[in-house]
């Protein structure tokens, strides 16, 4: 009954709040338009047509929404009064879901309303928004929506803070708060990053003009600059607010003392950081590859390249801007990972997310490398084997540039992640992780499938030739490509099988480790004392020691399991 009551009250309050915001926004927009029309007489009409209809609709929606929201919110607030019952109500997941859903939806609405409003304001000096547009109420709609939404956001932020101060949040409430903070931070950061990269690219394209290019004018640039200034300003402010607010919970005593609410052990925080890292790494590497492709293609073609080196400068603006902006995001969040890993003992679940990310990037990079080195080798061998074959213009330069770019970009990316994963694999937990096994078996499976398909295709071509079909230069090219793919797949298969055998050889054999075993719990103020104790124990002849950092919850579970084991024996 209690859950049904909460669902009903907060669901109706959420819908009514949406109606109230819609109605108040319309009323405020009409009020601004009427004030502007009276203060600044203009030959153009201010706002859209039918102000009476708009006012009637806004008043009706506001009245119904206000009555429904006040009534249901007042009833919901009555249940939070008192001590025990009120504290349970404040900690309820449904109430936390309502508050954080309002915060998330409201923040996203305010973000894009602020983006549009700032873009219009920036467009006035740039000539995108004329004085007539401003007087006619172009900025009143986003400004009104942002104002009304911001007021209700501030109110619900205060409600959430007061609930947590009176009744510290539990696991469900902390999770919902993190969903709001990290989704908002993710959206705002991507909005800022793409807009900043686009702004830099637009300015670059305006400065670097290839000889012979037709310059249309600056109106398009002004429109782009105004829109991107709005996205940059709104995204930066929203991201800073969400990120600083979420990071502040790491040092909050009321949270760090609670295993359920500890921000430093939050899986969602790890997901956010590594998702941003995945996007940043992918987009940075891709755009660096585009730059390298343009440079390599122009170098290979030499004087035959259309536009020469100046054409490269013209085309490199967009990828260079994207690589620079997302490269900064990459470096910043990589530092965040290093800082937080040094501050806390990483749990296995958090490490698993990092391993999944690392092995995923390694797999993508090794596939890129295989395609690149195989394609480049096939192109070179085809040119050597069939020098007189007629091919499309610039065929070899395009292929070599594309495949060599893939290989050159993939090698440092794969090595950077794989070398770190290999060093961690010295420990049994990382070596036996599911992510590592999946990576190895997927890499082996892809290599085997490539070998099978290459062999089958080569045999197919030979059978056709044996049955009397005329051999062509195209079949020679396809056979060379299949052979190169098989060679690269064979090398990768050999390497990953070797890694798999090394992992298996380091795995302890059941029954081989004979002797007496004991479980010891070490507790100290910092990790250095634990390390010193481990070194002292390892110095004893004939004594093997394995130390695995765990948190207080895991220690409690291990103690209970140990007691049950003693009772059973």
PDB file of C-alpha atoms in Angstrom, residues 110-395:
ATOM      1  CA  UNK A 110      17.347  24.391 -19.104  1.00  0.00           C
ATOM      2  CA  UNK A 111      20.596  23.424 -20.860  1.00  0.00           C
ATOM      3  CA  UNK A 112      19.163  23.605 -24.369  1.00  0.00           C
ATOM      4  CA  UNK A 113      17.021  26.646 -23.581  1.00  0.00           C
ATOM      5  CA  UNK A 114      20.129  28.446 -22.301  1.00  0.00           C
ATOM      6  CA  UNK A 115      22.019  27.321 -25.403  1.00  0.00           C
ATOM      7  CA  UNK A 116      19.386  28.852 -27.686  1.00  0.00           C
ATOM      8  CA  UNK A 117      19.138  32.058 -25.647  1.00  0.00           C
ATOM      9  CA  UNK A 118      22.910  32.598 -25.497  1.00  0.00           C
ATOM     10  CA  UNK A 119      23.170  31.905 -29.239  1.00  0.00           C
ATOM     11  CA  UNK A 120      20.546  34.589 -29.925  1.00  0.00           C
ATOM     12  CA  UNK A 121      22.296  37.071 -27.646  1.00  0.00           C
ATOM     13  CA  UNK A 122      25.647  36.341 -29.311  1.00  0.00           C
ATOM     14  CA  UNK A 123      23.977  36.675 -32.693  1.00  0.00           C
ATOM     15  CA  UNK A 124      23.042  40.329 -32.117  1.00  0.00           C
ATOM     16  CA  UNK A 125      26.588  41.789 -32.426  1.00  0.00           C
ATOM     17  CA  UNK A 126      27.393  39.249 -35.145  1.00  0.00           C
ATOM     18  CA  UNK A 127      24.432  40.373 -37.240  1.00  0.00           C
ATOM     19  CA  UNK A 128      22.629  37.033 -37.148  1.00  0.00           C
ATOM     20  CA  UNK A 129      19.817  38.370 -34.960  1.00  0.00           C
ATOM     21  CA  UNK A 130      18.643  41.795 -36.040  1.00  0.00           C
ATOM     22  CA  UNK A 131      17.095  44.429 -33.827  1.00  0.00           C
ATOM     23  CA  UNK A 132      13.751  43.648 -35.430  1.00  0.00           C
ATOM     24  CA  UNK A 133      14.122  39.974 -34.507  1.00  0.00           C
ATOM     25  CA  UNK A 134      14.960  40.895 -30.919  1.00  0.00           C
ATOM     26  CA  UNK A 135      12.009  43.289 -30.650  1.00  0.00           C
ATOM     27  CA  UNK A 136       9.700  40.716 -32.241  1.00  0.00           C
ATOM     28  CA  UNK A 137      10.354  38.359 -29.348  1.00  0.00           C
ATOM     29  CA  UNK A 138      12.845  35.874 -30.768  1.00  0.00           C
ATOM     30  CA  UNK A 139      14.671  35.582 -27.433  1.00  0.00           C
ATOM     31  CA  UNK A 140      11.586  35.592 -25.222  1.00  0.00           C
ATOM     32  CA  UNK A 141      10.746  31.908 -25.740  1.00  0.00           C
ATOM     33  CA  UNK A 142      14.082  30.337 -24.670  1.00  0.00           C
ATOM     34  CA  UNK A 143      14.570  32.988 -21.987  1.00  0.00           C
ATOM     35  CA  UNK A 144      11.158  32.299 -20.456  1.00  0.00           C
ATOM     36  CA  UNK A 145      11.629  28.530 -20.563  1.00  0.00           C
ATOM     37  CA  UNK A 146      15.041  28.769 -18.918  1.00  0.00           C
ATOM     38  CA  UNK A 147      13.811  31.139 -16.185  1.00  0.00           C
ATOM     39  CA  UNK A 148      10.818  29.042 -15.159  1.00  0.00           C
ATOM     40  CA  UNK A 149      12.729  25.761 -15.336  1.00  0.00           C
ATOM     41  CA  UNK A 150      15.644  27.163 -13.334  1.00  0.00           C
ATOM     42  CA  UNK A 151      13.326  28.282 -10.516  1.00  0.00           C
ATOM     43  CA  UNK A 152      11.825  24.810 -10.117  1.00  0.00           C
ATOM     44  CA  UNK A 153      15.284  23.256 -10.413  1.00  0.00           C
ATOM     45  CA  UNK A 154      16.566  25.346  -7.529  1.00  0.00           C
ATOM     46  CA  UNK A 155      13.550  24.362  -5.440  1.00  0.00           C
ATOM     47  CA  UNK A 156      14.033  20.626  -6.025  1.00  0.00           C
ATOM     48  CA  UNK A 157      17.782  20.864  -5.472  1.00  0.00           C
ATOM     49  CA  UNK A 158      16.973  22.334  -2.086  1.00  0.00           C
ATOM     50  CA  UNK A 159      14.439  19.553  -1.429  1.00  0.00           C
ATOM     51  CA  UNK A 160      17.011  16.872  -2.246  1.00  0.00           C
ATOM     52  CA  UNK A 161      19.700  18.495  -0.100  1.00  0.00           C
ATOM     53  CA  UNK A 162      17.339  18.847   2.852  1.00  0.00           C
ATOM     54  CA  UNK A 163      16.218  15.212   2.558  1.00  0.00           C
ATOM     55  CA  UNK A 164      19.838  14.018   2.640  1.00  0.00           C
ATOM     56  CA  UNK A 165      20.712  16.251   5.569  1.00  0.00           C
ATOM     57  CA  UNK A 166      17.802  14.943   7.655  1.00  0.00           C
ATOM     58  CA  UNK A 167      17.960  11.289   6.554  1.00  0.00           C
ATOM     59  CA  UNK A 168      21.250  10.152   4.940  1.00  0.00           C
ATOM     60  CA  UNK A 169      20.574   8.465   1.625  1.00  0.00           C
ATOM     61  CA  UNK A 170      20.671   4.734   1.067  1.00  0.00           C
ATOM     62  CA  UNK A 171      21.964   2.728  -1.865  1.00  0.00           C
ATOM     63  CA  UNK A 172      18.973   3.367  -4.159  1.00  0.00           C
ATOM     64  CA  UNK A 173      18.900   7.104  -3.496  1.00  0.00           C
ATOM     65  CA  UNK A 174      22.645   7.438  -4.047  1.00  0.00           C
ATOM     66  CA  UNK A 175      22.398   5.528  -7.332  1.00  0.00           C
ATOM     67  CA  UNK A 176      19.607   7.759  -8.643  1.00  0.00           C
ATOM     68  CA  UNK A 177      21.524  10.893  -7.648  1.00  0.00           C
ATOM     69  CA  UNK A 178      24.522   9.613  -9.577  1.00  0.00           C
ATOM     70  CA  UNK A 179      22.413   8.854 -12.634  1.00  0.00           C
ATOM     71  CA  UNK A 180      21.279  12.476 -12.690  1.00  0.00           C
ATOM     72  CA  UNK A 181      24.753  13.921 -12.148  1.00  0.00           C
ATOM     73  CA  UNK A 182      26.665  11.746 -14.599  1.00  0.00           C
ATOM     74  CA  UNK A 183      24.083  11.741 -17.401  1.00  0.00           C
ATOM     75  CA  UNK A 184      23.962  15.524 -17.163  1.00  0.00           C
ATOM     76  CA  UNK A 185      27.750  15.787 -17.110  1.00  0.00           C
ATOM     77  CA  UNK A 186      28.054  13.444 -20.108  1.00  0.00           C
ATOM     78  CA  UNK A 187      25.544  15.327 -22.269  1.00  0.00           C
ATOM     79  CA  UNK A 188      26.908  18.754 -21.321  1.00  0.00           C
ATOM     80  CA  UNK A 189      30.540  17.789 -21.926  1.00  0.00           C
ATOM     81  CA  UNK A 190      29.826  16.345 -25.369  1.00  0.00           C
ATOM     82  CA  UNK A 191      27.782  19.429 -26.269  1.00  0.00           C
ATOM     83  CA  UNK A 192      30.687  21.643 -25.233  1.00  0.00           C
ATOM     84  CA  UNK A 193      33.388  19.538 -26.915  1.00  0.00           C
ATOM     85  CA  UNK A 194      31.685  19.177 -30.295  1.00  0.00           C
ATOM     86  CA  UNK A 195      30.747  22.864 -30.339  1.00  0.00           C
ATOM     87  CA  UNK A 196      34.276  23.956 -29.432  1.00  0.00           C
ATOM     88  CA  UNK A 197      35.761  21.724 -32.128  1.00  0.00           C
ATOM     89  CA  UNK A 198      33.256  23.056 -34.646  1.00  0.00           C
ATOM     90  CA  UNK A 199      34.016  26.670 -33.742  1.00  0.00           C
ATOM     91  CA  UNK A 200      37.771  26.170 -34.148  1.00  0.00           C
ATOM     92  CA  UNK A 201      37.226  24.371 -37.459  1.00  0.00           C
ATOM     93  CA  UNK A 202      34.976  27.153 -38.782  1.00  0.00           C
ATOM     94  CA  UNK A 203      37.531  29.820 -37.912  1.00  0.00           C
ATOM     95  CA  UNK A 204      40.311  27.704 -39.453  1.00  0.00           C
ATOM     96  CA  UNK A 205      38.337  27.276 -42.687  1.00  0.00           C
ATOM     97  CA  UNK A 206      37.737  31.023 -42.814  1.00  0.00           C
ATOM     98  CA  UNK A 207      41.445  31.799 -42.392  1.00  0.00           C
ATOM     99  CA  UNK A 208      42.875  29.066 -44.635  1.00  0.00           C
ATOM    100  CA  UNK A 209      41.515  29.493 -48.143  1.00  0.00           C
ATOM    101  CA  UNK A 210      42.785  27.326 -50.984  1.00  0.00           C
ATOM    102  CA  UNK A 211      43.797  29.301 -54.086  1.00  0.00           C
ATOM    103  CA  UNK A 212      40.922  29.303 -56.563  1.00  0.00           C
ATOM    104  CA  UNK A 213      38.250  28.682 -53.932  1.00  0.00           C
ATOM    105  CA  UNK A 214      35.126  30.843 -54.061  1.00  0.00           C
ATOM    106  CA  UNK A 215      34.445  32.788 -50.857  1.00  0.00           C
ATOM    107  CA  UNK A 216      30.694  33.238 -50.490  1.00  0.00           C
ATOM    108  CA  UNK A 217      30.643  35.578 -47.497  1.00  0.00           C
ATOM    109  CA  UNK A 218      30.748  35.763 -43.726  1.00  0.00           C
ATOM    110  CA  UNK A 219      27.035  35.406 -42.927  1.00  0.00           C
ATOM    111  CA  UNK A 220      27.317  31.618 -42.746  1.00  0.00           C
ATOM    112  CA  UNK A 221      30.331  31.891 -40.443  1.00  0.00           C
ATOM    113  CA  UNK A 222      28.527  34.357 -38.175  1.00  0.00           C
ATOM    114  CA  UNK A 223      25.543  32.022 -37.893  1.00  0.00           C
ATOM    115  CA  UNK A 224      27.811  29.067 -37.012  1.00  0.00           C
ATOM    116  CA  UNK A 225      29.819  31.106 -34.501  1.00  0.00           C
ATOM    117  CA  UNK A 226      26.675  32.347 -32.736  1.00  0.00           C
ATOM    118  CA  UNK A 227      25.211  28.853 -32.436  1.00  0.00           C
ATOM    119  CA  UNK A 228      28.441  27.327 -31.212  1.00  0.00           C
ATOM    120  CA  UNK A 229      29.050  30.081 -28.680  1.00  0.00           C
ATOM    121  CA  UNK A 230      25.678  29.185 -27.191  1.00  0.00           C
ATOM    122  CA  UNK A 231      26.556  25.490 -27.047  1.00  0.00           C
ATOM    123  CA  UNK A 232      30.011  26.177 -25.601  1.00  0.00           C
ATOM    124  CA  UNK A 233      28.770  28.492 -22.856  1.00  0.00           C
ATOM    125  CA  UNK A 234      25.758  26.384 -21.855  1.00  0.00           C
ATOM    126  CA  UNK A 235      27.674  23.097 -22.041  1.00  0.00           C
ATOM    127  CA  UNK A 236      30.659  24.377 -20.055  1.00  0.00           C
ATOM    128  CA  UNK A 237      28.524  25.822 -17.251  1.00  0.00           C
ATOM    129  CA  UNK A 238      26.323  22.718 -17.001  1.00  0.00           C
ATOM    130  CA  UNK A 239      29.272  20.313 -17.073  1.00  0.00           C
ATOM    131  CA  UNK A 240      31.228  22.239 -14.444  1.00  0.00           C
ATOM    132  CA  UNK A 241      28.186  22.356 -12.173  1.00  0.00           C
ATOM    133  CA  UNK A 242      27.388  18.638 -12.527  1.00  0.00           C
ATOM    134  CA  UNK A 243      31.008  17.459 -12.340  1.00  0.00           C
ATOM    135  CA  UNK A 244      31.992  19.590  -9.351  1.00  0.00           C
ATOM    136  CA  UNK A 245      28.805  18.626  -7.523  1.00  0.00           C
ATOM    137  CA  UNK A 246      29.376  14.905  -8.116  1.00  0.00           C
ATOM    138  CA  UNK A 247      33.092  15.123  -7.265  1.00  0.00           C
ATOM    139  CA  UNK A 248      32.278  16.894  -4.019  1.00  0.00           C
ATOM    140  CA  UNK A 249      30.619  13.718  -2.730  1.00  0.00           C
ATOM    141  CA  UNK A 250      33.947  11.873  -2.660  1.00  0.00           C
ATOM    142  CA  UNK A 251      35.078  13.748   0.429  1.00  0.00           C
ATOM    143  CA  UNK A 252      31.633  14.056   2.049  1.00  0.00           C
ATOM    144  CA  UNK A 253      31.751  12.264   5.449  1.00  0.00           C
ATOM    145  CA  UNK A 254      28.067  11.366   5.378  1.00  0.00           C
ATOM    146  CA  UNK A 255      28.634   9.414   2.181  1.00  0.00           C
ATOM    147  CA  UNK A 256      32.118   7.965   2.509  1.00  0.00           C
ATOM    148  CA  UNK A 257      31.211   6.434   5.862  1.00  0.00           C
ATOM    149  CA  UNK A 258      28.404   4.496   4.187  1.00  0.00           C
ATOM    150  CA  UNK A 259      29.437   1.566   2.001  1.00  0.00           C
ATOM    151  CA  UNK A 260      26.213   1.920   0.031  1.00  0.00           C
ATOM    152  CA  UNK A 261      26.739   5.566  -0.737  1.00  0.00           C
ATOM    153  CA  UNK A 262      30.487   5.903  -1.118  1.00  0.00           C
ATOM    154  CA  UNK A 263      31.209   7.970  -4.214  1.00  0.00           C
ATOM    155  CA  UNK A 264      34.773   6.700  -4.464  1.00  0.00           C
ATOM    156  CA  UNK A 265      33.432   3.152  -4.978  1.00  0.00           C
ATOM    157  CA  UNK A 266      30.623   4.176  -7.315  1.00  0.00           C
ATOM    158  CA  UNK A 267      30.323   2.003 -10.406  1.00  0.00           C
ATOM    159  CA  UNK A 268      28.384   4.744 -12.234  1.00  0.00           C
ATOM    160  CA  UNK A 269      31.278   7.143 -11.744  1.00  0.00           C
ATOM    161  CA  UNK A 270      33.590   4.601 -13.350  1.00  0.00           C
ATOM    162  CA  UNK A 271      31.113   4.083 -16.191  1.00  0.00           C
ATOM    163  CA  UNK A 272      30.933   7.833 -16.830  1.00  0.00           C
ATOM    164  CA  UNK A 273      34.703   8.346 -16.775  1.00  0.00           C
ATOM    165  CA  UNK A 274      35.471   5.386 -19.024  1.00  0.00           C
ATOM    166  CA  UNK A 275      32.612   6.175 -21.393  1.00  0.00           C
ATOM    167  CA  UNK A 276      33.992   9.696 -21.834  1.00  0.00           C
ATOM    168  CA  UNK A 277      37.449   8.186 -22.269  1.00  0.00           C
ATOM    169  CA  UNK A 278      36.144   5.767 -24.902  1.00  0.00           C
ATOM    170  CA  UNK A 279      34.486   8.579 -26.873  1.00  0.00           C
ATOM    171  CA  UNK A 280      37.510  10.866 -26.509  1.00  0.00           C
ATOM    172  CA  UNK A 281      40.040   8.190 -27.465  1.00  0.00           C
ATOM    173  CA  UNK A 282      38.002   7.000 -30.445  1.00  0.00           C
ATOM    174  CA  UNK A 283      37.318  10.474 -31.820  1.00  0.00           C
ATOM    175  CA  UNK A 284      40.867  11.696 -31.219  1.00  0.00           C
ATOM    176  CA  UNK A 285      42.449   8.681 -32.901  1.00  0.00           C
ATOM    177  CA  UNK A 286      40.008   8.814 -35.805  1.00  0.00           C
ATOM    178  CA  UNK A 287      40.717  12.478 -36.518  1.00  0.00           C
ATOM    179  CA  UNK A 288      44.468  12.024 -36.135  1.00  0.00           C
ATOM    180  CA  UNK A 289      44.122   9.258 -38.691  1.00  0.00           C
ATOM    181  CA  UNK A 290      42.307  11.638 -41.044  1.00  0.00           C
ATOM    182  CA  UNK A 291      45.162  14.136 -40.717  1.00  0.00           C
ATOM    183  CA  UNK A 292      47.762  11.456 -41.340  1.00  0.00           C
ATOM    184  CA  UNK A 293      45.793  10.137 -44.311  1.00  0.00           C
ATOM    185  CA  UNK A 294      45.733  13.559 -45.972  1.00  0.00           C
ATOM    186  CA  UNK A 295      49.448  14.103 -45.387  1.00  0.00           C
ATOM    187  CA  UNK A 296      50.426  10.641 -46.606  1.00  0.00           C
ATOM    188  CA  UNK A 297      48.230  10.819 -49.705  1.00  0.00           C
ATOM    189  CA  UNK A 298      49.622  14.197 -50.720  1.00  0.00           C
ATOM    190  CA  UNK A 299      53.169  12.970 -50.098  1.00  0.00           C
ATOM    191  CA  UNK A 300      52.668   9.858 -52.222  1.00  0.00           C
ATOM    192  CA  UNK A 301      51.050  11.744 -55.095  1.00  0.00           C
ATOM    193  CA  UNK A 302      53.605  14.560 -54.985  1.00  0.00           C
ATOM    194  CA  UNK A 303      53.067  17.155 -57.730  1.00  0.00           C
ATOM    195  CA  UNK A 304      50.072  15.182 -58.981  1.00  0.00           C
ATOM    196  CA  UNK A 305      47.983  15.943 -55.892  1.00  0.00           C
ATOM    197  CA  UNK A 306      45.116  18.335 -56.602  1.00  0.00           C
ATOM    198  CA  UNK A 307      45.802  21.628 -54.806  1.00  0.00           C
ATOM    199  CA  UNK A 308      49.127  20.423 -53.437  1.00  0.00           C
ATOM    200  CA  UNK A 309      50.015  20.935 -49.787  1.00  0.00           C
ATOM    201  CA  UNK A 310      47.678  23.940 -49.493  1.00  0.00           C
ATOM    202  CA  UNK A 311      44.731  21.609 -50.062  1.00  0.00           C
ATOM    203  CA  UNK A 312      45.892  19.599 -47.039  1.00  0.00           C
ATOM    204  CA  UNK A 313      45.799  22.748 -44.899  1.00  0.00           C
ATOM    205  CA  UNK A 314      42.292  23.413 -46.121  1.00  0.00           C
ATOM    206  CA  UNK A 315      41.059  19.906 -45.255  1.00  0.00           C
ATOM    207  CA  UNK A 316      42.939  19.433 -41.994  1.00  0.00           C
ATOM    208  CA  UNK A 317      41.057  22.089 -39.986  1.00  0.00           C
ATOM    209  CA  UNK A 318      38.094  19.967 -38.879  1.00  0.00           C
ATOM    210  CA  UNK A 319      40.060  16.845 -37.817  1.00  0.00           C
ATOM    211  CA  UNK A 320      42.781  18.942 -36.180  1.00  0.00           C
ATOM    212  CA  UNK A 321      40.237  20.875 -34.101  1.00  0.00           C
ATOM    213  CA  UNK A 322      38.405  17.691 -33.090  1.00  0.00           C
ATOM    214  CA  UNK A 323      41.648  15.917 -32.172  1.00  0.00           C
ATOM    215  CA  UNK A 324      42.796  18.876 -30.081  1.00  0.00           C
ATOM    216  CA  UNK A 325      39.551  19.317 -28.119  1.00  0.00           C
ATOM    217  CA  UNK A 326      38.879  15.634 -27.513  1.00  0.00           C
ATOM    218  CA  UNK A 327      42.558  15.041 -26.808  1.00  0.00           C
ATOM    219  CA  UNK A 328      42.292  17.484 -23.913  1.00  0.00           C
ATOM    220  CA  UNK A 329      39.195  15.615 -22.656  1.00  0.00           C
ATOM    221  CA  UNK A 330      41.158  12.373 -22.936  1.00  0.00           C
ATOM    222  CA  UNK A 331      44.118  13.677 -20.938  1.00  0.00           C
ATOM    223  CA  UNK A 332      41.929  15.259 -18.253  1.00  0.00           C
ATOM    224  CA  UNK A 333      39.863  12.151 -17.579  1.00  0.00           C
ATOM    225  CA  UNK A 334      42.957   9.949 -17.704  1.00  0.00           C
ATOM    226  CA  UNK A 335      44.384  12.106 -14.913  1.00  0.00           C
ATOM    227  CA  UNK A 336      41.131  11.683 -12.997  1.00  0.00           C
ATOM    228  CA  UNK A 337      41.499   7.902 -13.241  1.00  0.00           C
ATOM    229  CA  UNK A 338      45.096   8.031 -12.003  1.00  0.00           C
ATOM    230  CA  UNK A 339      44.249  10.388  -9.142  1.00  0.00           C
ATOM    231  CA  UNK A 340      41.284   8.384  -7.872  1.00  0.00           C
ATOM    232  CA  UNK A 341      43.108   5.066  -8.258  1.00  0.00           C
ATOM    233  CA  UNK A 342      45.955   6.422  -6.132  1.00  0.00           C
ATOM    234  CA  UNK A 343      43.544   7.733  -3.498  1.00  0.00           C
ATOM    235  CA  UNK A 344      41.561   4.543  -2.917  1.00  0.00           C
ATOM    236  CA  UNK A 345      42.063   0.792  -3.085  1.00  0.00           C
ATOM    237  CA  UNK A 346      40.273  -0.225  -6.262  1.00  0.00           C
ATOM    238  CA  UNK A 347      37.629  -2.888  -5.889  1.00  0.00           C
ATOM    239  CA  UNK A 348      37.350  -5.824  -8.231  1.00  0.00           C
ATOM    240  CA  UNK A 349      34.084  -4.677  -9.814  1.00  0.00           C
ATOM    241  CA  UNK A 350      35.549  -1.258 -10.580  1.00  0.00           C
ATOM    242  CA  UNK A 351      38.699  -2.846 -11.970  1.00  0.00           C
ATOM    243  CA  UNK A 352      36.525  -5.071 -14.157  1.00  0.00           C
ATOM    244  CA  UNK A 353      35.019  -2.000 -15.840  1.00  0.00           C
ATOM    245  CA  UNK A 354      38.500  -0.638 -16.510  1.00  0.00           C
ATOM    246  CA  UNK A 355      39.596  -3.993 -17.916  1.00  0.00           C
ATOM    247  CA  UNK A 356      36.547  -4.190 -20.175  1.00  0.00           C
ATOM    248  CA  UNK A 357      37.355  -0.736 -21.515  1.00  0.00           C
ATOM    249  CA  UNK A 358      41.043  -1.574 -21.987  1.00  0.00           C
ATOM    250  CA  UNK A 359      40.441  -4.893 -23.737  1.00  0.00           C
ATOM    251  CA  UNK A 360      37.733  -3.382 -25.933  1.00  0.00           C
ATOM    252  CA  UNK A 361      40.100  -0.648 -27.121  1.00  0.00           C
ATOM    253  CA  UNK A 362      42.861  -3.231 -27.581  1.00  0.00           C
ATOM    254  CA  UNK A 363      40.571  -5.420 -29.679  1.00  0.00           C
ATOM    255  CA  UNK A 364      39.493  -2.513 -31.888  1.00  0.00           C
ATOM    256  CA  UNK A 365      43.119  -1.427 -32.285  1.00  0.00           C
ATOM    257  CA  UNK A 366      44.385  -4.900 -33.183  1.00  0.00           C
ATOM    258  CA  UNK A 367      41.628  -5.280 -35.796  1.00  0.00           C
ATOM    259  CA  UNK A 368      42.557  -1.863 -37.222  1.00  0.00           C
ATOM    260  CA  UNK A 369      46.203  -2.916 -37.335  1.00  0.00           C
ATOM    261  CA  UNK A 370      45.387  -6.205 -39.058  1.00  0.00           C
ATOM    262  CA  UNK A 371      43.275  -4.508 -41.716  1.00  0.00           C
ATOM    263  CA  UNK A 372      45.856  -1.770 -42.217  1.00  0.00           C
ATOM    264  CA  UNK A 373      48.976  -3.919 -42.473  1.00  0.00           C
ATOM    265  CA  UNK A 374      47.214  -6.571 -44.539  1.00  0.00           C
ATOM    266  CA  UNK A 375      45.746  -4.043 -46.962  1.00  0.00           C
ATOM    267  CA  UNK A 376      49.026  -2.141 -47.342  1.00  0.00           C
ATOM    268  CA  UNK A 377      50.947  -5.370 -47.958  1.00  0.00           C
ATOM    269  CA  UNK A 378      48.372  -6.557 -50.496  1.00  0.00           C
ATOM    270  CA  UNK A 379      48.531  -3.247 -52.372  1.00  0.00           C
ATOM    271  CA  UNK A 380      52.329  -3.275 -52.496  1.00  0.00           C
ATOM    272  CA  UNK A 381      52.535  -6.913 -53.625  1.00  0.00           C
ATOM    273  CA  UNK A 382      49.852  -6.312 -56.241  1.00  0.00           C
ATOM    274  CA  UNK A 383      51.848  -3.425 -57.702  1.00  0.00           C
ATOM    275  CA  UNK A 384      54.986  -5.591 -57.794  1.00  0.00           C
ATOM    276  CA  UNK A 385      53.259  -8.666 -59.244  1.00  0.00           C
ATOM    277  CA  UNK A 386      51.183  -6.790 -61.835  1.00  0.00           C
ATOM    278  CA  UNK A 387      52.928  -3.537 -62.732  1.00  0.00           C
ATOM    279  CA  UNK A 388      51.281  -3.145 -66.132  1.00  0.00           C
ATOM    280  CA  UNK A 389      47.638  -3.567 -65.102  1.00  0.00           C
ATOM    281  CA  UNK A 390      45.356  -0.593 -65.804  1.00  0.00           C
ATOM    282  CA  UNK A 391      43.895   0.705 -62.553  1.00  0.00           C
ATOM    283  CA  UNK A 392      41.796   3.748 -61.490  1.00  0.00           C
ATOM    284  CA  UNK A 393      43.588   7.074 -61.130  1.00  0.00           C
ATOM    285  CA  UNK A 394      45.449   7.435 -57.822  1.00  0.00           C
ATOM    286  CA  UNK A 395      44.333   3.899 -56.865  1.00  0.00           C
TER     287      UNK A 395
END
